[in-house]
Short mmCIF file of C-alpha atoms in Angstrom, two decimals:
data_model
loop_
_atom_site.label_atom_id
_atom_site.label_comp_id
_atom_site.label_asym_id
_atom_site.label_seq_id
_atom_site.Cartn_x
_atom_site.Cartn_y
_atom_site.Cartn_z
CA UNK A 26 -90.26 178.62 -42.33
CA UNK A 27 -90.72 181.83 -40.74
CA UNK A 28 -93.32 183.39 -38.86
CA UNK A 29 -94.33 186.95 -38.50
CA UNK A 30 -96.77 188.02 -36.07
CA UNK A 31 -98.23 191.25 -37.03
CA UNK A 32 -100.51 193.04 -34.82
CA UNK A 33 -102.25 196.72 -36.32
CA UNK A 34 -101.25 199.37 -33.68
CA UNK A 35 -102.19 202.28 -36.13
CA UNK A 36 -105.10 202.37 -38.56
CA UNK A 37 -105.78 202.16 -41.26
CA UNK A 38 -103.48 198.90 -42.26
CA UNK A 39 -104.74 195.73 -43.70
CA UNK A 40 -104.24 193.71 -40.76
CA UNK A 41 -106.88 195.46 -39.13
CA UNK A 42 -109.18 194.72 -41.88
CA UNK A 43 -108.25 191.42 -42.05
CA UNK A 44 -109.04 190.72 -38.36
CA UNK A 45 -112.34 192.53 -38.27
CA UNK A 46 -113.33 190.45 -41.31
CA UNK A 47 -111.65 187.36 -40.62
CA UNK A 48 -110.91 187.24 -36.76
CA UNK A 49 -107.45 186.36 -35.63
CA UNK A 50 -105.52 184.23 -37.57
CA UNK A 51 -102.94 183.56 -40.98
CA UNK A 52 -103.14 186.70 -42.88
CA UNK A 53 -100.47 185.76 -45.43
CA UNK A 54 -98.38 183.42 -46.94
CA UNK A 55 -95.37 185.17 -48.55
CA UNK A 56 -93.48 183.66 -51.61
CA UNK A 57 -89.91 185.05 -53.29
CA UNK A 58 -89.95 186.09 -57.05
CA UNK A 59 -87.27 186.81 -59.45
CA UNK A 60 -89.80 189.49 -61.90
CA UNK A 61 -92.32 191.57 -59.07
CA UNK A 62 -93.52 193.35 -61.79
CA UNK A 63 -94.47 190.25 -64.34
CA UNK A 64 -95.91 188.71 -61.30
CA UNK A 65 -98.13 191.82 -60.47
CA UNK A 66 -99.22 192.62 -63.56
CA UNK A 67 -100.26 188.66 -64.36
CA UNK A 68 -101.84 188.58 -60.96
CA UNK A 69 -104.17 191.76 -61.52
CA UNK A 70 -104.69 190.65 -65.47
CA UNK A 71 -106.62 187.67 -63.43
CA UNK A 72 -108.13 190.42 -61.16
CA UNK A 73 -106.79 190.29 -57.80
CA UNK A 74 -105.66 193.58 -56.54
CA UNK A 75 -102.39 194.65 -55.04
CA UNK A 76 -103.43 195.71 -51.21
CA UNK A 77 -100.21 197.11 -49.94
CA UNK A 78 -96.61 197.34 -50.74
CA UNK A 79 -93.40 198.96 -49.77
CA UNK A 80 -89.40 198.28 -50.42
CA UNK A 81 -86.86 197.73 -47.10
CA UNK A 82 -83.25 198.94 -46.90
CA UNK A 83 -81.10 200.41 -49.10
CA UNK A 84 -82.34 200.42 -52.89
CA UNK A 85 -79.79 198.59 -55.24
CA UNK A 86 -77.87 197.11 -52.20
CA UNK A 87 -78.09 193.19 -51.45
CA UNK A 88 -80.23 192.30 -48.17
CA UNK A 89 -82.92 195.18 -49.58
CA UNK A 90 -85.63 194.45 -51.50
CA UNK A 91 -89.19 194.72 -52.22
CA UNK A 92 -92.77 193.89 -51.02
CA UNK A 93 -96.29 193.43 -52.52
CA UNK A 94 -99.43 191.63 -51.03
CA UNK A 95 -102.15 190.50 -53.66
CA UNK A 96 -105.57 190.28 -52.15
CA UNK A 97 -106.65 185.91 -53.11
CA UNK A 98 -110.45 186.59 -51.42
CA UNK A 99 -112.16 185.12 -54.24
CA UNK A 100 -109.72 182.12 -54.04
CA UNK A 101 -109.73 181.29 -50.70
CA UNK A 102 -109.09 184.61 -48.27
CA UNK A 103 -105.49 184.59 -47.72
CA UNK A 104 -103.22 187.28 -49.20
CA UNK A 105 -99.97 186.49 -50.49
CA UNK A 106 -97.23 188.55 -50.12
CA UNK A 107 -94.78 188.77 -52.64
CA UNK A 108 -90.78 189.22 -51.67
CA UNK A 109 -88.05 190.58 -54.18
CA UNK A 110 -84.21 191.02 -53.13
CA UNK A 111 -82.26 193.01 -55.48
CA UNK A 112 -79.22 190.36 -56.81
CA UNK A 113 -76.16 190.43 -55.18
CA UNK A 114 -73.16 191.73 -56.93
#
C-alpha cells in the first residue's frame, strides 16, 4: 500500500476543497484500470463527475500513464482516483 500525503500549496486544487469541507484526512483511494475511458464514462452514466485529471511521463512509454479522480460524495465522500499505465512493449 502506498501513501501520498498531499497538501494544497496553490489554489484552486481539490485538496483544498476537500479539507475545507471535510477537515484533514483520506481524500482518496486510488485503484489501477486496464480501459480509463470505459471506466469514466460508466462512472459518470451513474452520475459521479470526473474532478481532476492529468497524464505523467512520457506518453506511449512504459512507467507513464494516466490519472482521473471521480467525485463518490453521494456514496460516501471519498474520491477515487483512477491509475492507467500504458502496456509495456
Amino acid at each position: 500500500m502506498a501513501y501520498e500525503w498531499c497538501i494544497p500549496v496553490k489554489r484552486p486544487i481539490v485538496y483544498a476543497d476537500h479539507i475545507k469541507l471535510h477537515g484533514e484526512g483520506i481524500h482518496h483511494l486510488a485503484f489501477s484500470v486496464n480501459d480509463m475511458d470505459k471506466v469514466l464514462n460508466d462512472y459518470e452514466s451513474l452520475g459521479y463527475k470526473n474532478s481532476m485529471g492529468g497524464t505523467w511521463g512520457e506518453k506511449g512509454k512504459p512507467g507513464s500513464g494516466r490519472y482521473e479522480y471521480i467525485e463518490l460524495e453521494k456514496a460516501g465522500g471519498v474520491t477515487m482516483e483512477l491509475l492507467w499505465n500504458y502496456p509495456s512493449p
